[in-house]
Coordinates of N, CA and C in Angstrom, one line a residue:
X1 N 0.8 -1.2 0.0 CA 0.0 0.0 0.0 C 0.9 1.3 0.0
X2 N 0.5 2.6 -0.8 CA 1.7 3.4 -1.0 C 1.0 4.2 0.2
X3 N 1.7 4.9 0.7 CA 2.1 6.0 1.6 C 1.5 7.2 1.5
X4 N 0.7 8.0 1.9 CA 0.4 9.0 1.6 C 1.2 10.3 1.7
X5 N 1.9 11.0 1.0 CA 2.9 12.0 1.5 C 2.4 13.2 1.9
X6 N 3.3 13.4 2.8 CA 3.1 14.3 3.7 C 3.3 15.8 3.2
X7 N 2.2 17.2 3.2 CA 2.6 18.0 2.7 C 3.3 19.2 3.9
X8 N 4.5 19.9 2.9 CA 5.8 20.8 3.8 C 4.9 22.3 2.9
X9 N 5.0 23.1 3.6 CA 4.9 24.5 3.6 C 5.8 25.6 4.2
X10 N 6.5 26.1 3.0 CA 7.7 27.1 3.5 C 7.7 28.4 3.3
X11 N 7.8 29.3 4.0 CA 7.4 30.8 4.0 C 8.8 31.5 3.4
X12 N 9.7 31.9 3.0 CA 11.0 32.6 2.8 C 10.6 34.0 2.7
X13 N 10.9 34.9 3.4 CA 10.9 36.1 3.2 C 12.2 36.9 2.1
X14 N 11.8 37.4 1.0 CA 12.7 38.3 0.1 C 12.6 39.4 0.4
X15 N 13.8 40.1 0.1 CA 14.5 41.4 -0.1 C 14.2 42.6 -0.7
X16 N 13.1 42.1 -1.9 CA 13.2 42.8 -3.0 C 11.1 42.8 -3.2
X17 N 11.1 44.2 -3.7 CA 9.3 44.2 -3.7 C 9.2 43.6 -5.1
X18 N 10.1 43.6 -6.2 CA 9.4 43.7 -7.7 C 9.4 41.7 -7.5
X19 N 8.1 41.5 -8.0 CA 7.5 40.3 -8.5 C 8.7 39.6 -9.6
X20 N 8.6 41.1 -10.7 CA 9.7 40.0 -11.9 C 11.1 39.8 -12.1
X21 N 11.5 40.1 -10.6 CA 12.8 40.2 -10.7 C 12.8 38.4 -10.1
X22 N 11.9 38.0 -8.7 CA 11.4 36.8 -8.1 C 11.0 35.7 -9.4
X23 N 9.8 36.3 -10.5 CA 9.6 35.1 -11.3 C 10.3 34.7 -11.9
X24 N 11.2 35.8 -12.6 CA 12.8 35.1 -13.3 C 12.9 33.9 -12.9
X25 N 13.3 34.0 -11.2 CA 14.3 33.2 -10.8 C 13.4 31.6 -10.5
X26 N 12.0 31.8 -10.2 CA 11.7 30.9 -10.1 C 10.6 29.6 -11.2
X27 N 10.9 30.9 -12.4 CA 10.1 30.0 -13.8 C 11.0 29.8 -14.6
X28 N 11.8 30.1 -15.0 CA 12.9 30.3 -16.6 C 14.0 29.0 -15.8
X29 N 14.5 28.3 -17.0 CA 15.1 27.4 -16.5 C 16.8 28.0 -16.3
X30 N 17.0 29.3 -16.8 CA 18.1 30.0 -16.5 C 18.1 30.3 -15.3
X31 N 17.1 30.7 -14.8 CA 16.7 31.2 -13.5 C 16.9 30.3 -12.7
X32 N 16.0 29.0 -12.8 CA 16.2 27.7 -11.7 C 17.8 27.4 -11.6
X33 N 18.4 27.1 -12.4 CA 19.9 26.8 -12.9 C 20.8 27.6 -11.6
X34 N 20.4 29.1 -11.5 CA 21.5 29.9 -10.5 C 20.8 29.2 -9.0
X35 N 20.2 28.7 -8.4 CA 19.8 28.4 -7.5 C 19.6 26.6 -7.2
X36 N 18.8 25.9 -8.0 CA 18.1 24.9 -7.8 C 18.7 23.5 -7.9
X37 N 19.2 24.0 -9.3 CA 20.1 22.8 -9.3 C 21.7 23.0 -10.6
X38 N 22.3 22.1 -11.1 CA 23.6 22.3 -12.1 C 23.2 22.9 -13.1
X39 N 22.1 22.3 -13.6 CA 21.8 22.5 -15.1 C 20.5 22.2 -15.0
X40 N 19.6 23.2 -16.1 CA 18.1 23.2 -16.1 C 17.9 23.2 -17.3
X41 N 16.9 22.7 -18.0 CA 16.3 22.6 -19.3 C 15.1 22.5 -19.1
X42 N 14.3 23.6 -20.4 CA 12.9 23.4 -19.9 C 12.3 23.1 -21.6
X43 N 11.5 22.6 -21.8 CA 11.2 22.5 -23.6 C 9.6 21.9 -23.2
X44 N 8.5 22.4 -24.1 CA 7.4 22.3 -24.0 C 6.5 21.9 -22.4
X45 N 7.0 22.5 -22.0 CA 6.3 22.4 -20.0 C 7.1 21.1 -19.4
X46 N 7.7 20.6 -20.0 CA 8.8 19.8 -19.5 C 10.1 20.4 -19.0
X47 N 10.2 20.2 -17.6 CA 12.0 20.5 -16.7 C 12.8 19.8 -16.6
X48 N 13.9 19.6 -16.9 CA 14.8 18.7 -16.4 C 15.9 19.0 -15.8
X49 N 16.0 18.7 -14.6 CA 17.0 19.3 -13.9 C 18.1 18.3 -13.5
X50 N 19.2 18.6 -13.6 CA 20.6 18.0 -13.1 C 21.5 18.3 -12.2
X51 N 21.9 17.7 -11.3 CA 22.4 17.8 -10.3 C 24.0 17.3 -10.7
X52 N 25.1 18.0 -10.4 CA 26.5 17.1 -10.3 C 27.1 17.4 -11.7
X53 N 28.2 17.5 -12.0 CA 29.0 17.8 -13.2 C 29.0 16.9 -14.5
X54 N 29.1 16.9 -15.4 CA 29.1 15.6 -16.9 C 30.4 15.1 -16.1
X55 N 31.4 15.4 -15.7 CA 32.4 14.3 -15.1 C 32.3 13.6 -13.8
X56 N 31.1 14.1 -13.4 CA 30.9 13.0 -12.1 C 30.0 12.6 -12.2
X57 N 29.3 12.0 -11.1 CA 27.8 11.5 -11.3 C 26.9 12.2 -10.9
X58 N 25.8 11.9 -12.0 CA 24.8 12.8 -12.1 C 24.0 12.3 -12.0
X59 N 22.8 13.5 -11.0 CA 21.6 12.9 -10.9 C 20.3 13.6 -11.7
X60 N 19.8 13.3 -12.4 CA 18.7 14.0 -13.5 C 17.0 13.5 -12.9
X61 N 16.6 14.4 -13.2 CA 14.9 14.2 -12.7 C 14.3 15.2 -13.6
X62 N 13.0 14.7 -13.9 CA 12.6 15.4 -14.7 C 10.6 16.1 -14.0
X63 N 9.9 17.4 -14.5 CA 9.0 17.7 -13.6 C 7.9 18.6 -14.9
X64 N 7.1 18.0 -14.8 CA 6.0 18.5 -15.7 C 5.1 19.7 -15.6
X65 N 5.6 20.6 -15.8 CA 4.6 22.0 -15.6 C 3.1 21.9 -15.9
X66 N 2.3 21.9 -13.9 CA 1.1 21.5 -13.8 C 0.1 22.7 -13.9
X67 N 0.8 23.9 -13.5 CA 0.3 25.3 -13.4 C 1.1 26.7 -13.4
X68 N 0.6 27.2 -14.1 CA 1.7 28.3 -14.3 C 0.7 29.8 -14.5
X69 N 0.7 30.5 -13.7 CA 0.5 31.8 -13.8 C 0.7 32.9 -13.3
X70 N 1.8 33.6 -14.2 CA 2.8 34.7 -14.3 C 2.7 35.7 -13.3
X71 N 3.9 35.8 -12.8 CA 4.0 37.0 -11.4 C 3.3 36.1 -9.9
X72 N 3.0 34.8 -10.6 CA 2.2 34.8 -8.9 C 2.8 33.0 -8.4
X73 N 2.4 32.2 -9.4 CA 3.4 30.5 -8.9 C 3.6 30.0 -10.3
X74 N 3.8 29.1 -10.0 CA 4.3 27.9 -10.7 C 4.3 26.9 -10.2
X75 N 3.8 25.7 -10.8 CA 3.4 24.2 -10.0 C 4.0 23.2 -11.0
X76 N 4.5 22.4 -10.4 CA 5.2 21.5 -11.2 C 5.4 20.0 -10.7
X77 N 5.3 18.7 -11.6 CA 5.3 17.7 -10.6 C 6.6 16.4 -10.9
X78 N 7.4 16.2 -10.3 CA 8.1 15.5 -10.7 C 7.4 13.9 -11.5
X79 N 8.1 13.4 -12.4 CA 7.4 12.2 -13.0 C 7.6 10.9 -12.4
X80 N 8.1 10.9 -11.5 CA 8.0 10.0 -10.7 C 6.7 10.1 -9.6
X81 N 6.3 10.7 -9.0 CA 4.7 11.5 -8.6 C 3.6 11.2 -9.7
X82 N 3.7 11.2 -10.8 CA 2.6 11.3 -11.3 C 1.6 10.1 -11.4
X83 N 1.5 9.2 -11.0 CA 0.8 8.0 -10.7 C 0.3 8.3 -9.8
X84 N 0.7 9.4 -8.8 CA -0.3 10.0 -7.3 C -1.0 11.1 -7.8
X85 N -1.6 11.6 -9.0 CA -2.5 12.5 -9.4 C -1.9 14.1 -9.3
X86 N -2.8 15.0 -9.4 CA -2.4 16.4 -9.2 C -2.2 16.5 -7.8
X87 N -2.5 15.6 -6.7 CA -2.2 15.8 -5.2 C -1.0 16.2 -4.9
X88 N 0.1 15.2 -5.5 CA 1.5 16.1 -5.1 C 2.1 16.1 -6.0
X89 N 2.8 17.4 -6.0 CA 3.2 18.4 -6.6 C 4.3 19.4 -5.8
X90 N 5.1 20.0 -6.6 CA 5.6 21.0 -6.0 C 5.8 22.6 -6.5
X91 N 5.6 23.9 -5.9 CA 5.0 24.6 -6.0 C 6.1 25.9 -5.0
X92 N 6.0 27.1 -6.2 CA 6.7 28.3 -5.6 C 5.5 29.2 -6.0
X93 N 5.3 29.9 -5.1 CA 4.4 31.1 -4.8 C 4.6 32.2 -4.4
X94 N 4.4 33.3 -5.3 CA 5.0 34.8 -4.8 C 3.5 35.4 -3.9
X95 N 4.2 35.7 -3.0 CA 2.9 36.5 -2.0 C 3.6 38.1 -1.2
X96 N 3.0 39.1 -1.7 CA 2.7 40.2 -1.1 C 2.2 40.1 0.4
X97 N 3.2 40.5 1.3 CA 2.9 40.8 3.1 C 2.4 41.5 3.1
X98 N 0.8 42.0 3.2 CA 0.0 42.8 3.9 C 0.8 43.5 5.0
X99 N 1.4 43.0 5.8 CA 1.8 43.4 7.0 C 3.6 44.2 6.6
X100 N 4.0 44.0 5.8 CA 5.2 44.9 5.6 C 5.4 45.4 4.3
X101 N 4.2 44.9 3.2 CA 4.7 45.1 1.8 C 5.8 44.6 1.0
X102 N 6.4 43.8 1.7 CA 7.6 42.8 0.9 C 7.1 41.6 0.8
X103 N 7.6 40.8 -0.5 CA 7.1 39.6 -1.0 C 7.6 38.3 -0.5
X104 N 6.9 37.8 -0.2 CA 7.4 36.2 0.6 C 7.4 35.5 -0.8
X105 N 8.3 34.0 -0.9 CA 8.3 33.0 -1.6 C 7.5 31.7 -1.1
X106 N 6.7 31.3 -0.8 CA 5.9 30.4 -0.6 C 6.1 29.1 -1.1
X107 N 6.7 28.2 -0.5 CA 7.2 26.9 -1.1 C 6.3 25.6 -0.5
X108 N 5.9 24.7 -1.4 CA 4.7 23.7 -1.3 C 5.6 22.4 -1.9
X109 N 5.7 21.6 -0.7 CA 6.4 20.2 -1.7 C 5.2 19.0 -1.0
X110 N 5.6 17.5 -1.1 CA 5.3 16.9 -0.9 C 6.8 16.1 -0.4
X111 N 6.4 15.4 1.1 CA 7.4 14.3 1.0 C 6.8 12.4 2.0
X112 N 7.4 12.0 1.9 CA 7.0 10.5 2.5 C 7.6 11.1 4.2
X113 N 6.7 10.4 5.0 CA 6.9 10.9 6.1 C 8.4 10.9 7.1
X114 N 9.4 10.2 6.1 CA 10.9 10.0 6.3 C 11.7 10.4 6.1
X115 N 11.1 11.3 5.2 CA 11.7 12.6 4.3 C 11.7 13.9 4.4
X116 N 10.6 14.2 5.4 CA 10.0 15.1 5.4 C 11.3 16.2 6.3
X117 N 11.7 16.1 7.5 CA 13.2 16.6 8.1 C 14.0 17.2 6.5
X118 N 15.0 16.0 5.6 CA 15.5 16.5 5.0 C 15.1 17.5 4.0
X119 N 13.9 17.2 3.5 CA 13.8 17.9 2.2 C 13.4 19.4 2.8
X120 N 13.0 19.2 4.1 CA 12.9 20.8 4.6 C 14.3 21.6 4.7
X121 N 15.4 20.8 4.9 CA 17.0 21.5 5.0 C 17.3 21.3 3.8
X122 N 16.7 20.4 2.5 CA 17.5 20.6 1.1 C 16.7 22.2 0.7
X123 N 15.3 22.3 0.5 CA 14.5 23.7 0.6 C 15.4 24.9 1.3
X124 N 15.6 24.5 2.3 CA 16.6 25.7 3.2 C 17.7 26.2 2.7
X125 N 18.6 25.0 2.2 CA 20.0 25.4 1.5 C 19.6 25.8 0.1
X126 N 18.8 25.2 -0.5 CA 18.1 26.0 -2.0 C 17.8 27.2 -1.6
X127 N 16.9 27.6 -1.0 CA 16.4 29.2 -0.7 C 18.0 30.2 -0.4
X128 N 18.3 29.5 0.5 CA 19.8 30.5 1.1 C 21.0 30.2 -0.5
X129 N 20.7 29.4 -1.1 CA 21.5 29.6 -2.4 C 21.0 30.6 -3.5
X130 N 19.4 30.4 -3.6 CA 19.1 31.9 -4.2 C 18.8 33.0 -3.7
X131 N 19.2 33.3 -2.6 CA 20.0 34.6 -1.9 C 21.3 35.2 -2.4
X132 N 21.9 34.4 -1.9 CA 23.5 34.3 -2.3 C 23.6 34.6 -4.0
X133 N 23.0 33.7 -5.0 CA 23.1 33.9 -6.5 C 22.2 35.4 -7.1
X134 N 21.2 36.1 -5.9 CA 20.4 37.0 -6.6 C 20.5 38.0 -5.5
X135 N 20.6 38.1 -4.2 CA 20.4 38.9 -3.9 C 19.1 39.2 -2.9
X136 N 18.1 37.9 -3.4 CA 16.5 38.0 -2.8 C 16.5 37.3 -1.7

């Protein structure tokens, strides 16, 4: 019987008020590339992301663009997920603070309840790496 995964919800506060300086980074596969992972390719709503150098070993995964609407998320599902429906998915969200006027990144994943610790510190060191590469 599969596992129902467990959903993670991550608030990141940014630096920066402009929306399209944030979508850049988190739709264009140039954008994902400075933060996410080695190498990004995106071709017809298909991602493929690579982890690790062509001389070492590499880890490639690929994530199907589930929803996309400009200045505000992007949802995407790895293909290994997609036998579990639109349920899990993963998901960056720009959100405007009422409360300060600066834009939070809103991050939505799914993990197996074993998982759930790490993939919140891989999220963490991804977010603090697109600081470091942008500034946000």
């Amino acid at each position: 019987m599969l596992m129902a995964k467990q959903r993670i919800d991550i608030e990141y506060p940014l630096t920066t008020e402009s929306p399209n300086i944030v979508w850049e980074q988190i739709s264009s596969a140039h954008g994902l590339e400075r933060w996410l992972a080695d190498h990004v390719t995106e071709e017809d709503g298909v991602f493929v992301f690579t982890w690790g150098e062509p001389w070492t070993e590499q880890d490639t995964r690929r994530a199907q663009l589930i929803e996309y609407v400009k200045y505000d998320h992007i949802r995407l599902q790895w293909d290994e997920d997609a036998d579990e429906g639109e349920d899990v998915y993963w998901e960056m969200r720009i959100e405007k603070s009422d409360l300060t006027g600066h834009l939070n990144l809103l991050i939505t994943d799914f993990a197996d309840d074993d998982d759930v610790d790490g993939l919140k510190i891989l999220w963490e060191s991804n977010l603090d790496r697109l600081h470091r590469a942008s500034g946000l």
